[in-house]
Coordinates of C-alpha atoms and ligand atoms in Angstrom, one line a residue:
X694 CA 63.8 139.3 112.9
X695 CA 63.7 136.5 115.4
X696 CA 61.7 133.5 114.1
X697 CA 60.5 130.5 117.0
X698 CA 60.9 126.9 115.3
X699 CA 59.0 124.1 117.2
X700 CA 61.5 120.8 116.6
X701 CA 59.8 117.2 116.4
X702 CA 62.7 115.1 116.2
X703 CA 60.4 111.8 117.0
X704 CA 62.2 108.3 116.6
X705 CA 64.8 106.7 114.6
X706 CA 67.4 108.7 112.8
X707 CA 64.9 111.9 113.9
X708 CA 67.2 113.5 116.3
X709 CA 70.4 113.1 114.0
X710 CA 68.9 114.7 110.9
X711 CA 67.1 117.4 112.8
X712 CA 69.9 118.4 115.0
X713 CA 72.1 118.6 111.6
X714 CA 69.3 120.8 110.2
X715 CA 69.0 122.8 113.1
X716 CA 73.1 123.4 112.7
X717 CA 72.7 124.8 109.4
X718 CA 69.6 126.4 110.2
X719 CA 72.0 128.5 113.3
X720 CA 75.1 129.1 110.2
X721 CA 72.4 130.5 108.0
X722 CA 71.0 133.0 111.4
X723 CA 75.0 134.0 111.9
X724 CA 75.4 134.8 108.9
X725 CA 72.2 136.8 107.7
X726 CA 71.7 138.1 110.9
X727 CA 68.3 135.8 112.2
X728 CA 67.8 134.5 115.6
X729 CA 66.1 131.2 115.4
X730 CA 64.6 129.9 118.4
X731 CA 64.5 126.4 118.9
X732 CA 61.8 124.2 121.1
X733 CA 62.1 120.8 121.3
X734 CA 58.4 118.6 121.4
X735 CA 57.5 115.3 121.8
X736 CA 55.6 113.0 119.1
X737 CA 55.6 110.0 117.7
X738 CA 57.0 106.8 119.0
X739 CA 59.6 108.8 122.2
X740 CA 56.3 110.5 122.9
X741 CA 54.3 106.9 123.4
X742 CA 57.0 105.7 125.8
X743 CA 57.4 109.3 127.6
X744 CA 53.3 110.3 127.6
X745 CA 51.7 107.2 126.7
X746 CA 50.2 109.0 123.4
X747 CA 51.5 109.9 119.9
X748 CA 51.0 113.5 120.1
X749 CA 50.8 114.7 123.5
X750 CA 48.4 117.9 123.5
X751 CA 51.5 120.2 124.5
X752 CA 53.1 119.2 121.4
X753 CA 50.0 120.8 119.4
X754 CA 49.3 123.7 121.2
X755 CA 53.4 124.4 120.9
X756 CA 53.5 124.1 117.4
X757 CA 50.1 125.8 116.9
X758 CA 52.2 128.8 118.9
X759 CA 55.4 128.5 116.8
X760 CA 56.1 130.4 113.2
X761 CA 56.9 126.8 111.9
X762 CA 57.9 123.3 112.6
X763 CA 60.5 120.9 111.8
X764 CA 60.5 117.5 111.7
X765 CA 62.1 114.5 111.9
X766 CA 60.5 111.2 111.0
X767 CA 58.3 109.1 113.4
X768 CA 58.1 105.5 113.8
X769 CA 59.3 102.2 114.4
X770 CA 59.6 98.4 115.0
X771 CA 58.9 99.2 118.4
X772 CA 55.9 100.9 118.4
X773 CA 54.4 98.5 115.0
X774 CA 51.9 96.2 117.1
X775 CA 50.0 99.4 118.9
X776 CA 46.7 100.0 118.3
X777 CA 45.7 102.1 115.6
X778 CA 44.9 104.8 117.7
X779 CA 48.2 104.8 119.4
X780 CA 50.7 104.0 116.5
X781 CA 53.4 106.5 116.3
X782 CA 52.0 107.7 112.7
X783 CA 49.4 109.1 114.5
X784 CA 51.3 112.1 115.5
X785 CA 52.3 112.9 112.1
X786 CA 48.6 112.6 110.9
X787 CA 47.3 114.4 113.7
X788 CA 49.5 117.5 113.3
X789 CA 48.6 117.9 109.7
X790 CA 45.1 117.8 110.9
X791 CA 45.6 120.3 113.5
X792 CA 48.1 122.9 111.8
X793 CA 45.5 122.1 108.8
X794 CA 48.1 121.6 106.6
X795 CA 46.2 120.6 103.4
X796 CA 48.7 121.2 101.1
X797 CA 52.6 119.0 100.9
X798 CA 54.8 120.2 98.2
X799 CA 57.4 117.6 97.6
X800 CA 60.0 118.8 94.9
X801 CA 62.4 116.1 92.9
X802 CA 65.0 117.1 90.9
X803 CA 68.0 115.5 89.8
X804 CA 71.6 117.0 90.6
X805 CA 73.3 116.2 87.8
X806 CA 76.5 115.3 89.9
X807 CA 74.4 112.5 91.2
X808 CA 73.5 110.9 87.8
X809 CA 75.3 107.8 89.3
X810 CA 73.2 107.5 91.9
X811 CA 70.0 106.9 89.6
X812 CA 67.7 103.6 88.8
X813 CA 67.5 105.2 85.7
X814 CA 69.4 104.2 82.1
X815 CA 71.4 107.3 81.2
X816 CA 69.5 108.2 78.4
X817 CA 66.5 108.8 79.8
X818 CA 68.9 110.5 82.7
X819 CA 70.3 112.9 80.2
X820 CA 67.3 114.9 79.6
X821 CA 67.1 115.7 83.5
X822 CA 63.8 116.3 85.8
X823 CA 63.0 118.8 88.0
X824 CA 58.7 118.3 89.1
X825 CA 56.9 119.0 92.0
X826 CA 54.4 117.1 93.4
X827 CA 51.3 118.8 95.2
X828 CA 49.8 116.2 97.2
X829 CA 46.5 116.8 99.3
X830 CA 47.1 116.3 102.9
X831 CA 44.7 116.4 105.4
X832 CA 41.8 114.3 103.4
X833 CA 41.2 111.2 101.3
X834 CA 41.3 107.6 102.7
X835 CA 43.7 108.9 105.0
X836 CA 41.1 110.6 107.4
X837 CA 38.1 108.8 105.4
X838 CA 35.9 106.8 107.8
X839 CA 37.6 103.0 108.6
X840 CA 36.6 100.5 110.8
X841 CA 36.1 97.1 111.3
X842 CA 32.9 94.7 110.7
X843 CA 31.4 91.5 110.0
X844 CA 30.9 91.1 106.4
X845 CA 29.9 88.0 104.2
X846 CA 33.0 86.0 105.2
X847 CA 33.3 87.1 108.8
X848 CA 35.7 89.7 110.0
X849 CA 36.6 92.9 107.4
X850 CA 38.2 95.8 107.4
X851 CA 37.1 99.1 105.6
X852 CA 38.8 102.3 104.8
X853 CA 37.1 105.2 102.5
X854 CA 38.2 107.9 99.9
X855 CA 36.1 110.7 100.1
X856 CA 37.0 114.7 98.7
X857 CA 34.8 117.4 98.8
X858 CA 34.7 119.9 96.1
X859 CA 35.9 122.3 98.6
X860 CA 39.3 120.3 98.8
X861 CA 40.1 120.0 95.3
X862 CA 39.5 123.4 94.5
X863 CA 41.7 124.4 97.2
X864 CA 44.6 121.9 96.6
X865 CA 43.8 122.6 92.2
X866 CA 44.6 126.2 92.8
X867 CA 48.0 125.4 95.2
X868 CA 49.0 123.0 91.7
X869 CA 48.4 126.2 89.2
X870 CA 49.6 128.9 91.6
X871 CA 53.2 126.5 91.8
X872 CA 52.9 126.1 88.1
X873 CA 52.5 129.8 87.3
X874 CA 55.7 130.4 89.0
X875 CA 57.4 126.9 86.7
X876 CA 56.8 125.6 83.6
X877 CA 53.4 126.2 83.6
X878 CA 52.0 122.5 83.3
X879 CA 49.7 120.8 85.6
X880 CA 49.8 116.9 85.3
X881 CA 46.5 115.7 87.5
X882 CA 46.9 112.2 89.2
X883 CA 43.9 110.1 89.7
X884 CA 41.9 106.4 89.0
X885 CA 38.7 108.1 87.6
X886 CA 38.0 105.1 85.5
X887 CA 36.9 103.6 88.4
X888 CA 37.0 105.3 91.6
X889 CA 33.5 108.1 92.2
X890 CA 36.2 110.2 94.2
X891 CA 38.4 110.2 91.1
X892 CA 35.4 111.4 89.1
X893 CA 35.0 114.4 91.2
X894 CA 38.5 115.4 91.4
X895 CA 38.8 115.2 88.1
X896 CA 36.0 117.7 86.9
X897 CA 36.7 119.9 89.7
X898 CA 40.1 120.1 88.8
X899 CA 39.4 121.3 85.1
X900 CA 36.4 123.4 86.3
X901 CA 39.4 125.3 88.4
X902 CA 41.6 125.2 85.2
X903 CA 39.3 127.8 84.1
X904 CA 41.1 130.3 86.4
X905 CA 44.3 129.8 84.7
X906 CA 44.5 129.7 81.3
X907 CA 48.0 130.5 81.0
X908 CA 48.6 126.7 82.7
X909 CA 47.5 123.7 81.0
X910 CA 46.5 120.7 82.3
X911 CA 46.3 117.2 81.7
X912 CA 45.2 114.0 83.1
X913 CA 47.0 110.6 84.0
X914 CA 45.6 107.9 85.5
X915 CA 48.1 106.7 88.8
X916 CA 48.6 103.5 87.6
X917 CA 50.1 105.0 84.0
X918 CA 51.6 108.2 86.1
X919 CA 53.5 105.5 88.3
X920 CA 54.8 103.8 84.9
X921 CA 55.5 107.5 83.0
X922 CA 57.5 108.5 86.3
X923 CA 60.3 105.9 85.2
X924 CA 59.7 105.9 81.7
X925 CA 60.3 110.0 81.4
X926 CA 60.5 111.9 84.2
X927 CA 61.2 114.7 82.1
X928 CA 57.9 115.0 81.1
X929 CA 56.4 116.3 84.5
X930 CA 56.5 119.5 85.7
X931 CA 53.9 120.1 88.8
X932 CA 52.0 117.0 89.5
X933 CA 48.5 117.0 91.5
X934 CA 47.2 114.2 93.3
X935 CA 45.5 113.3 96.4
X936 CA 46.8 112.0 99.5
X937 CA 47.4 108.5 99.1
X938 CA 48.4 108.5 95.3
X939 CA 51.0 111.5 96.3
X940 CA 52.4 109.4 99.6
X941 CA 53.5 106.5 97.1
X942 CA 54.3 108.4 93.7
X943 CA 56.5 110.8 96.2
X944 CA 58.6 108.0 97.5
X945 CA 58.8 106.7 93.6
X946 CA 60.2 109.9 92.6
X947 CA 62.7 110.0 94.8
X948 CA 64.2 106.6 94.1
X949 CA 64.7 108.8 90.3
X950 CA 66.6 111.1 92.2
X951 CA 69.3 108.8 93.3
X952 CA 68.1 108.4 96.9
X953 CA 65.2 109.4 99.5
X954 CA 67.6 110.8 101.2
X955 CA 67.6 113.7 99.0
X956 CA 64.0 115.0 98.8
X957 CA 62.6 117.4 101.3
X958 CA 58.8 118.2 102.1
X959 CA 56.9 121.8 103.2
X960 CA 53.2 120.8 104.3
X961 CA 51.1 124.0 104.0
X962 CA 47.8 125.6 105.1
X963 CA 45.9 128.9 105.1
X964 CA 48.6 130.2 107.8
X965 CA 52.5 131.2 107.4
X966 CA 53.1 128.1 109.8
X967 CA 54.0 125.3 108.1
X968 CA 55.6 121.7 108.5
X969 CA 59.2 120.5 107.4
X970 CA 59.7 117.5 107.1
X971 CA 62.2 114.8 104.8
X972 CA 59.7 112.6 103.2
X973 CA 62.0 109.2 104.3
X974 CA 60.8 107.7 107.7
X975 CA 62.7 107.0 110.7
X976 CA 64.7 104.5 109.1
X977 CA 65.6 102.2 112.4
X978 CA 67.9 100.3 111.3
X979 CA 70.7 102.8 111.1
X980 CA 69.3 105.0 113.9
X981 CA 72.0 106.3 116.0
X982 CA 74.5 105.1 114.1
X983 CA 75.6 108.5 112.2
X984 CA 74.7 107.1 108.7
X985 CA 71.9 108.6 108.5
X986 CA 71.6 111.7 104.9
X987 CA 70.5 114.7 106.8
X988 CA 70.3 116.8 103.3
X989 CA 66.8 115.8 102.9
X990 CA 66.0 117.3 106.4
X991 CA 68.4 120.2 105.4
X992 CA 66.7 120.7 102.1
X993 CA 63.4 121.1 104.4
X994 CA 64.6 124.1 106.6
X995 CA 65.5 125.4 103.5
X996 CA 62.2 125.2 102.1
X997 CA 61.0 126.9 105.4
X998 CA 62.8 129.7 104.9
X999 CA 61.7 130.1 101.9
X1000 CA 57.4 129.3 102.0
X1001 CA 56.9 130.0 105.9
X1002 CA 59.9 132.9 106.2
X1003 CA 60.3 134.7 103.0
X1004 CA 64.0 134.0 103.5
X1005 CA 64.8 133.3 100.1
X1006 CA 68.2 134.3 99.5
X1007 CA 68.6 132.3 102.3
X1008 CA 67.1 129.3 101.1
X1009 CA 69.0 129.7 98.2
X1010 CA 72.1 129.6 100.1
X1011 CA 71.5 126.1 101.5
X1012 CA 70.4 124.7 98.3
X1013 CA 73.6 125.8 96.5
X1014 CA 75.8 125.0 99.4
X1015 CA 74.6 121.0 99.3
X1016 CA 75.0 121.2 95.8
X1017 CA 78.3 122.7 96.0
X1018 CA 78.8 119.5 98.2
X1019 CA 77.0 117.3 96.1
X1020 CA 79.8 118.3 93.3
X1021 CA 82.6 118.4 95.0
X1022 CA 82.1 114.2 95.7
X1023 CA 80.8 113.8 99.0
X1024 CA 78.7 111.3 99.8
X1025 CA 76.5 109.5 102.4
X1026 CA 76.4 105.7 102.3
X1027 CA 73.0 106.1 101.0
X1028 CA 74.2 107.6 97.6
X1029 CA 78.0 106.3 97.6
X1030 CA 79.2 104.5 94.4
X1031 CA 82.2 102.4 94.1
X1032 CA 84.2 105.3 92.8
X1033 CA 83.1 106.7 96.5
X1034 CA 86.8 107.4 98.1
X1035 CA 85.6 108.3 101.9
X1036 CA 81.7 107.5 102.9
X1037 CA 80.6 110.7 105.1
X1038 CA 78.4 110.0 108.5
X1039 CA 75.5 112.6 109.3
X1040 CA 77.5 114.5 111.5
X1041 CA 80.5 115.0 108.4
X1042 CA 78.2 115.8 105.5
X1043 CA 76.5 118.5 108.0
X1044 CA 79.9 119.8 108.8
X1045 CA 81.1 120.1 104.9
X1046 CA 77.1 122.1 104.1
X1047 CA 78.4 124.3 106.8
X1048 CA 81.3 125.3 105.7
X1049 CA 80.6 125.8 102.1
X1050 CA 77.5 128.0 103.6
X1051 CA 80.1 130.3 105.4
X1052 CA 82.6 130.1 102.7
X1053 CA 80.1 131.5 99.6
X1054 CA 79.9 135.1 98.8
Ligands
IPM1379 C1 54.7 110.5 104.5 C2 55.1 109.1 105.5 C3 53.6 109.0 106.3 C4 52.3 109.5 105.2 C5 53.2 108.2 107.3 C6 54.7 108.1 108.1 C7 52.0 108.7 108.0 O1 55.0 108.0 104.4 O2 54.7 111.4 104.9 O3 54.7 110.4 103.3 O4 51.8 108.5 104.7 O5 52.4 110.3 104.9
MG1380 MG1 55.2 108.1 102.3

């Protein structure tokens, strides 16, 4: 089979980590007899520099015509002072909207060998955790009405959180469907004690829940959820939440896995064409120095194989190779400890993963 993959490397460490994932995909393709064809498109700060806009129309069209998109990261200090509509982050939001990727799956689990890199107490980590954050991705405050206006005390700015029943229903269904394939438990996170949009969210989630009597559902306020995630992450299976709460909680969840450099994500919509990216940013401070951890992007490529191409054996093989490399003690700087004898760069970590892939039965 031939699969056309659009590569959006972006800024900062984006090019390094996407190149790593491409090498891993090529190794998988060679091994399992798939032809992955890659086409690069510009988005983010590099697109602003080259074309004056963060998301050129050719990038949107190219991604729409591909079978899937692999994205590195966008943004950096160079473009931080650009006006809102010309910021690199607009590229990401624009792509998510253009491809109608309303679901963002962000799995977080502990690699047993990385317990030492985790910030939580050993007795908490020993319970283990494996959770799936289902984040709504094309609605809420990220896409609501915003602007500046004259207020009582002079200039003010506003952003609006708005959710329709339709948007909540479809993301709730994704959460219940994923729970069915896991431990059949959904925690819906909102701020229903204050926000009307959260009250509609809660009502709607519970109505959809009736279609899934085999799945247990409960609600949690977002402030409490932020606390429970570090108090006892083992209690969570599937978490479903709004765009902004999901953004915040997924960074928190990443840190309890040991490093944000480990967390992959899949953005999905109604078609098989998804967008796969690490949840971390462009890390401009370490860009171009071969210091980035490629694992989150490599695992995002695995998610692409699983969710967009239905290649689960191949996805399993990548995940097993990553786990094996970590089990053997190989570490990039972000997950290294005092006991790490040799800290690997991005390229060397990639080679280790590929070696394992090619060796595995
Ligand atoms: C993420 C990022 C983005 C988001 C930014 C870069 C716009 O933080 O994917 O989590 O907030 O969605
Ligand atoms: Mg984020």
